[in-house]
mmCIF file of C-alpha atoms in Angstrom:
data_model
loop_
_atom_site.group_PDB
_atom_site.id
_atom_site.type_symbol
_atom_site.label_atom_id
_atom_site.label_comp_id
_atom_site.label_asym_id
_atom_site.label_seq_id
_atom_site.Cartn_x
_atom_site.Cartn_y
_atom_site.Cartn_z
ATOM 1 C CA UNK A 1 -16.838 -5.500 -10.805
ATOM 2 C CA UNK A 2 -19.087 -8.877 -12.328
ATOM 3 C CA UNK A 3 -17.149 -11.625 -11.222
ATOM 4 C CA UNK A 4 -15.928 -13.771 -14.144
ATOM 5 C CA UNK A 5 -13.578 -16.142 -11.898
ATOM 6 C CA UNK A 6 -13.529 -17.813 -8.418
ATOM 7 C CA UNK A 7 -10.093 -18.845 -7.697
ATOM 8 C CA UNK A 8 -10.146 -21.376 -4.291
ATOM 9 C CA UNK A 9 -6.874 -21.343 -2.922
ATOM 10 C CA UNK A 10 -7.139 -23.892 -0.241
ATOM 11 C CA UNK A 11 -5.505 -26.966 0.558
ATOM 12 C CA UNK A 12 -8.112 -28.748 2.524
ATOM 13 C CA UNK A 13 -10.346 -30.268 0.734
ATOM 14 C CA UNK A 14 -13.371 -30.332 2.429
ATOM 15 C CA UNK A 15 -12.841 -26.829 3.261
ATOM 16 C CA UNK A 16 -12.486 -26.495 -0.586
ATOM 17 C CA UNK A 17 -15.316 -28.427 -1.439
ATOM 18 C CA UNK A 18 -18.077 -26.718 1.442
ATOM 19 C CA UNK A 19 -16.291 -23.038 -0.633
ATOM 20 C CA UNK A 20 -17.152 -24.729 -3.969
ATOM 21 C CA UNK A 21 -20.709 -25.458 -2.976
ATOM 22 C CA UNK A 22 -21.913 -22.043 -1.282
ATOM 23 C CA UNK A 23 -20.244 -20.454 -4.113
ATOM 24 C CA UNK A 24 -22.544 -22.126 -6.418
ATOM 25 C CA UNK A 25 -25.329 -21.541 -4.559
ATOM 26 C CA UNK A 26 -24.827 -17.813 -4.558
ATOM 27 C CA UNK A 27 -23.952 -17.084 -7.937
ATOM 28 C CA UNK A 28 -26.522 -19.558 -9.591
ATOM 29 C CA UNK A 29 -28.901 -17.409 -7.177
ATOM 30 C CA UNK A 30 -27.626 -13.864 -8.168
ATOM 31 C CA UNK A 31 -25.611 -14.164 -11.459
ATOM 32 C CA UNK A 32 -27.599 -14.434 -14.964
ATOM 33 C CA UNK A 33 -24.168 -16.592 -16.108
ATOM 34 C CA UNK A 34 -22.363 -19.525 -14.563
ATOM 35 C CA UNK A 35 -18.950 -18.327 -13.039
ATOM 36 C CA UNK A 36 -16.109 -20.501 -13.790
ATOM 37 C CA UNK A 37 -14.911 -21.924 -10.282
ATOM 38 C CA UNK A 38 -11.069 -22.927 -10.541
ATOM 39 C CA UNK A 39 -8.441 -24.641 -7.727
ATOM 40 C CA UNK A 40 -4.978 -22.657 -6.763
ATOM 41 C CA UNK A 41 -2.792 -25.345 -4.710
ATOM 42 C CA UNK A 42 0.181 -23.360 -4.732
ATOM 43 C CA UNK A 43 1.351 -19.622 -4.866
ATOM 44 C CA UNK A 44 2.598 -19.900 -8.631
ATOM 45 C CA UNK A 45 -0.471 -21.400 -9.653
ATOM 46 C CA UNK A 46 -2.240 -18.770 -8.110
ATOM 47 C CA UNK A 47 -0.468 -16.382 -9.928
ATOM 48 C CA UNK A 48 -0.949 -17.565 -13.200
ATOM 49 C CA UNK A 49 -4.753 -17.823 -12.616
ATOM 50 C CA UNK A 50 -4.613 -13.827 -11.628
ATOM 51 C CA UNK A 51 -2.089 -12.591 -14.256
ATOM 52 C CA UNK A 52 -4.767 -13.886 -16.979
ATOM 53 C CA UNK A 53 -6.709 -10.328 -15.596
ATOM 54 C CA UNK A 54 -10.251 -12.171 -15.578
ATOM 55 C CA UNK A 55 -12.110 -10.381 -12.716
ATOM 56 C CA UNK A 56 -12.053 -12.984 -10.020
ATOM 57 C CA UNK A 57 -12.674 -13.343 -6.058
ATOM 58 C CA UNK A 58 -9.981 -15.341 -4.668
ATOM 59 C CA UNK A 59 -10.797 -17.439 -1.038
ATOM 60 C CA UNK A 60 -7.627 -18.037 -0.062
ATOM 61 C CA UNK A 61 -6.183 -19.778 3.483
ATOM 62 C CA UNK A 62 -3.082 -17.808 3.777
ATOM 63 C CA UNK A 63 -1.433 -19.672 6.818
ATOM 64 C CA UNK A 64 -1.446 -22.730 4.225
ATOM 65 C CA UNK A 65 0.549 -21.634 1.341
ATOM 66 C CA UNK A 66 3.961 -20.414 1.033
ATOM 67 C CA UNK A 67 4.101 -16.267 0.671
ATOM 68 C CA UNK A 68 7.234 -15.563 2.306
ATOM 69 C CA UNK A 69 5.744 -12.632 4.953
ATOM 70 C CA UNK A 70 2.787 -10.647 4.964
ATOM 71 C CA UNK A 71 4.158 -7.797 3.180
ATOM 72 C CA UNK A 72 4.566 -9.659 -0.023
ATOM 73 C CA UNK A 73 0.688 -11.483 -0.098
ATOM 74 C CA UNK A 74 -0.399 -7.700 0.570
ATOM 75 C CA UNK A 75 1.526 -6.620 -2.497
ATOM 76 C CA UNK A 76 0.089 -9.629 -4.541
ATOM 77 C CA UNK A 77 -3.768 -8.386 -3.622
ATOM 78 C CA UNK A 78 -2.396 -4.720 -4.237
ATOM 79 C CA UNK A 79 -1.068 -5.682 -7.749
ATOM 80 C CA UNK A 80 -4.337 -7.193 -9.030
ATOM 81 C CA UNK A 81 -6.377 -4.682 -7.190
ATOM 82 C CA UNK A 82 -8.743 -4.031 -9.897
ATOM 83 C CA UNK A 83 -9.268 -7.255 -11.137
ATOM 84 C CA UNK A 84 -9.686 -9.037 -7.789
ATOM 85 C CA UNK A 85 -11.299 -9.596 -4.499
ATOM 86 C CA UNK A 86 -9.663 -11.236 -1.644
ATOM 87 C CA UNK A 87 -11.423 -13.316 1.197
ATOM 88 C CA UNK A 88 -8.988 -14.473 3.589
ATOM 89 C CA UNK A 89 -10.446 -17.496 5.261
ATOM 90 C CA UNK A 90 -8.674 -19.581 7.917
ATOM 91 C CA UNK A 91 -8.732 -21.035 11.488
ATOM 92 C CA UNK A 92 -6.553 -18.140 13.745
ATOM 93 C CA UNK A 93 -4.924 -14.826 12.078
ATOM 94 C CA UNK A 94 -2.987 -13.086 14.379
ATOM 95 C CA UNK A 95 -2.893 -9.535 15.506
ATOM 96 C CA UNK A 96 -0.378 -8.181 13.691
ATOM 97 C CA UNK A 97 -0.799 -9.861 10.334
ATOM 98 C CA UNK A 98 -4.644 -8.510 10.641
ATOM 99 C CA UNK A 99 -3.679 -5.148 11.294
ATOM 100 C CA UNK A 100 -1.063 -4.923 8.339
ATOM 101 C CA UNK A 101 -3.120 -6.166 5.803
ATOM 102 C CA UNK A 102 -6.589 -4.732 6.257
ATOM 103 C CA UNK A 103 -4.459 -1.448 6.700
ATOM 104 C CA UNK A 104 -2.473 -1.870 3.378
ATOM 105 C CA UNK A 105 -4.842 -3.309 1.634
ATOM 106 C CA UNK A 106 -8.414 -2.217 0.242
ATOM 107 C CA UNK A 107 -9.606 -5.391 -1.217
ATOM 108 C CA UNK A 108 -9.266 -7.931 1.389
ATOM 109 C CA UNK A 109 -12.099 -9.216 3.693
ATOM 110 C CA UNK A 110 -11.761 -11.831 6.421
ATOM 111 C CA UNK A 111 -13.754 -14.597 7.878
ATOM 112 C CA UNK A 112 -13.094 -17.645 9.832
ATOM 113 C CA UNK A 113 -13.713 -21.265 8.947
ATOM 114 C CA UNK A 114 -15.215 -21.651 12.268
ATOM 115 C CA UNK A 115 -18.146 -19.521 11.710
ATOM 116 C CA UNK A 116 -21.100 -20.389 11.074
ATOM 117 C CA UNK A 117 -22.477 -21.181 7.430
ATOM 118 C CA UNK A 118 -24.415 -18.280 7.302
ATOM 119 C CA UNK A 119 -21.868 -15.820 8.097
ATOM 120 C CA UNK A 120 -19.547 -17.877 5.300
ATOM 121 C CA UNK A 121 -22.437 -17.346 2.940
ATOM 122 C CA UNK A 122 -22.654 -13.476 4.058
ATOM 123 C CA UNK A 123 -18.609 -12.979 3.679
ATOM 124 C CA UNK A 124 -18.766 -14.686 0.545
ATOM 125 C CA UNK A 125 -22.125 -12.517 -1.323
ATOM 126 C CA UNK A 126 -20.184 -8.931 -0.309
ATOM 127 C CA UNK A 127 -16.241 -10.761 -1.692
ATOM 128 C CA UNK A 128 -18.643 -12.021 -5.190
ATOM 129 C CA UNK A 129 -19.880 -8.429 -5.185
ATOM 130 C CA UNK A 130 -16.607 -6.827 -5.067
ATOM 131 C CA UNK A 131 -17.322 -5.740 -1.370
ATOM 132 C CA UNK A 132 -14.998 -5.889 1.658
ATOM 133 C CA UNK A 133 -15.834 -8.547 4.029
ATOM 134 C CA UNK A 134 -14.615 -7.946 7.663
ATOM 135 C CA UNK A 135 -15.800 -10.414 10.447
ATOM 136 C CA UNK A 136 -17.008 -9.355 14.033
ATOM 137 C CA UNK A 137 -14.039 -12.261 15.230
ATOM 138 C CA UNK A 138 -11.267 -9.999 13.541
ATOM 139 C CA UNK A 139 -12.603 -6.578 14.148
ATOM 140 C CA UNK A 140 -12.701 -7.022 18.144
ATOM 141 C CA UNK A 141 -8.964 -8.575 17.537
ATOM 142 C CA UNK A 142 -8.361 -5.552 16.094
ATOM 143 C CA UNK A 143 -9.989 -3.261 18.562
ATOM 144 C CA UNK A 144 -8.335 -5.087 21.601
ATOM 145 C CA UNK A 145 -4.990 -4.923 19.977
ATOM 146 C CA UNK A 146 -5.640 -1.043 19.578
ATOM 147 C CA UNK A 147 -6.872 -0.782 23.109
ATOM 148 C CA UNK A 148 -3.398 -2.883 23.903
ATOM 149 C CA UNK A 149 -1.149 -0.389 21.955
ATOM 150 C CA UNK A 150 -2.809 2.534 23.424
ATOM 151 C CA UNK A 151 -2.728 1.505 26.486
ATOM 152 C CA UNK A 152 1.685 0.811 26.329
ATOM 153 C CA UNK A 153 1.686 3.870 25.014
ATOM 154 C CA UNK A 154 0.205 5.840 27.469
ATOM 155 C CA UNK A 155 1.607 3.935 29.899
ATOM 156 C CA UNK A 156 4.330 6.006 32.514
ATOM 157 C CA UNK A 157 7.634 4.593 33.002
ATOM 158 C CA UNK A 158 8.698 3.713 36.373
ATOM 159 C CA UNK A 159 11.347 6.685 36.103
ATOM 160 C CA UNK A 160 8.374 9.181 35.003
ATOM 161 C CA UNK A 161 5.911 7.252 37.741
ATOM 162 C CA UNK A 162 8.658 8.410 40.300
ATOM 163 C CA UNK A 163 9.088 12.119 38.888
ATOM 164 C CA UNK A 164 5.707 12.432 39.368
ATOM 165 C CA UNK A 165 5.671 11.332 42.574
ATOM 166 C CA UNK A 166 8.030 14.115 43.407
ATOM 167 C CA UNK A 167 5.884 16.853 41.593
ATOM 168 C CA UNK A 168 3.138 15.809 44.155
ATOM 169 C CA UNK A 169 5.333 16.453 46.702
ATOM 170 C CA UNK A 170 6.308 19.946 45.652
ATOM 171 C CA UNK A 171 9.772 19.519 44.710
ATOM 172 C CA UNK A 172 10.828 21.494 42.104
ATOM 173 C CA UNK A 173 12.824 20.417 38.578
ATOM 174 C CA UNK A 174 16.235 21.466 40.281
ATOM 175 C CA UNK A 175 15.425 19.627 43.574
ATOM 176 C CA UNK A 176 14.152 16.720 41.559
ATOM 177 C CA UNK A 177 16.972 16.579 39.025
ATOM 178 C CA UNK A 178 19.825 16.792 42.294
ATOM 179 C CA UNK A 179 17.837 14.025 44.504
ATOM 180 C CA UNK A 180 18.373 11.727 41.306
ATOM 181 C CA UNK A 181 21.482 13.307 40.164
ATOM 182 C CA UNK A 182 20.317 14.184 36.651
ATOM 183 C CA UNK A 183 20.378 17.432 34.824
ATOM 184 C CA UNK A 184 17.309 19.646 34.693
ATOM 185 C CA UNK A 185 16.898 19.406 31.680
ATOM 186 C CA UNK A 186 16.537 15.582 31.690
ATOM 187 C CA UNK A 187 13.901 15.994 34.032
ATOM 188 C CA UNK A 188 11.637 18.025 32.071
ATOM 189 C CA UNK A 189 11.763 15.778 29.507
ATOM 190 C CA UNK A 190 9.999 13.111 31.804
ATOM 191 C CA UNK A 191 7.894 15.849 32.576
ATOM 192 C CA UNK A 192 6.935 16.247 28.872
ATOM 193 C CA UNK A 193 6.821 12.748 28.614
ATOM 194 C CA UNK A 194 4.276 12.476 31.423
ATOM 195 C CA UNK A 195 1.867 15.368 30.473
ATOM 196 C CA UNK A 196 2.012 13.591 26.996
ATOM 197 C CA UNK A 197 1.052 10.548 27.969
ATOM 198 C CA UNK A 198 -1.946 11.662 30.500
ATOM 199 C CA UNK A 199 -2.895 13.936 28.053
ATOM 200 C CA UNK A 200 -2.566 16.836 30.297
ATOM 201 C CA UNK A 201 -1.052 20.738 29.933
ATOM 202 C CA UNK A 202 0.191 21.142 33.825
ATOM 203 C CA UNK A 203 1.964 20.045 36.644
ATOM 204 C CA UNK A 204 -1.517 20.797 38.553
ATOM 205 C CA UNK A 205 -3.573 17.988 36.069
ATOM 206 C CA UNK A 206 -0.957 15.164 36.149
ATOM 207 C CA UNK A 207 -0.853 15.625 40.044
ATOM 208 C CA UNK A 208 -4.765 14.900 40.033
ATOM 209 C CA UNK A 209 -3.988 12.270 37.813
ATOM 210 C CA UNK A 210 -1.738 10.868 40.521
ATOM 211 C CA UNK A 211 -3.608 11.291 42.894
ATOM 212 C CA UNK A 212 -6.826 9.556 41.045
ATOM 213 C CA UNK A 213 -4.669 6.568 39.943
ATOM 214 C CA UNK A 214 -3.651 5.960 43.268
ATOM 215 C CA UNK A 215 0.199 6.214 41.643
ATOM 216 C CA UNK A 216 1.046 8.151 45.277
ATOM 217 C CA UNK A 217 -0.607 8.288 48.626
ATOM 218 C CA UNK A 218 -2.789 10.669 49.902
ATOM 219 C CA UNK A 219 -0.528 11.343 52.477
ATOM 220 C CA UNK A 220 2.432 11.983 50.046
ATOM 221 C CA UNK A 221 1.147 14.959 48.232
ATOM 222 C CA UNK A 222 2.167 18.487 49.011
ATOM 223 C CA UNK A 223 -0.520 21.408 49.883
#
């Protein structure tokens, strides 16, 4: 996609001047034909701009303009998908507004207006290319927030911690499911639940496991 347009959606304007002036820099550098460089100050105005189908790279600050949630500025960079390439640029995207977007979306990249100028210029040459754009800042956001998730996922309840706890000490689904006067059959649902979550296919494994993450004593488990 050649780049006819860049649309700067930014209210700050030295932030929108510094965008201006790399963006310059880099197409006078690497385009044969001056791009037209044009200012967005509100979400209407940035419509119009992208509904006139020129092939444009928008840098946009999305925490300073008025899309109601995140769902609908992903549909707005879904819409123009062919036509457009997004670089979100601002101070602090959170976790879950990250995660939505870069997953719905193919044609967004991300940088931070903290960065230095020659990772701007970098995020900026792959969004004027048509290229996706994602900085190290966001991707170990990402990454942690995986590690997070997985990690609450995984994680036993203190219900399942104490069926487990039993299982190390021999008892059996009936004996378990009388001591905490529940059927059998709820037990071995926490039982499921547990050899789920450790990843494990028997009793024997999530008793190592037990054992390993120090969830019972030593002392407590059943030979």
């Amino acid at each position: 996609m050649d780049i006819e347009r860049i649309i700067i959606a930014d209210n700050q304007p030295l932030t929108a001047l510094a965008i201006e002036t790399l963006s310059k820099r880099i197409t006078s550098f690497h385009h044969k034909w001056e791009v037209e460089i044009v200012y967005a100050a509100t979400k209407y105005e940035l419509g119009v701009f992208l509904k006139q189908g020129k092939p444009c790279a928008v840098i946009i600050d999305y925490t300073l303009f008025n899309f109601d949630n995140q769902e609908n500025f992903a549909m707005m960079c879904d819409l123009y998908q062919k036509s457009s390439s997004w670089l979100l640029l601002s101070d602090e995207l959170t976790p879950d507004f990250l995660r939505f977007v870069l997953y719905q979306t193919t044609n967004v990249s991300v940088a931070y207006k903290d960065a230095p100028i020659d990772i701007l210029r970098e995020a900026l040459r792959f969004v004027l290319r048509g290229e996706r754009y994602i900085a190290q800042h966001a991707m170990s956001i990402l990454l942690m927030q995986e590690a997070e998730d997985q990690q609450e996922k995984t994680a036993l309840t203190q219900t399942e911690i104490e069926v487990l706890k039993a299982m190390t000490q021999g008892k059996t689904t009936k004996e378990i499911a009388y001591e905490r006067a529940s059927s059998t059959h709820t037990i071995n649902s926490h039982r499921k639940n547990i050899f789920r979550k450790l990843n494990v296919n028997c009793a024997h494994d999530a008793i190592k496991y037990a054992l390993k993450a120090g969830l019972v004593d030593q002392a407590e488990f059943y030979i």
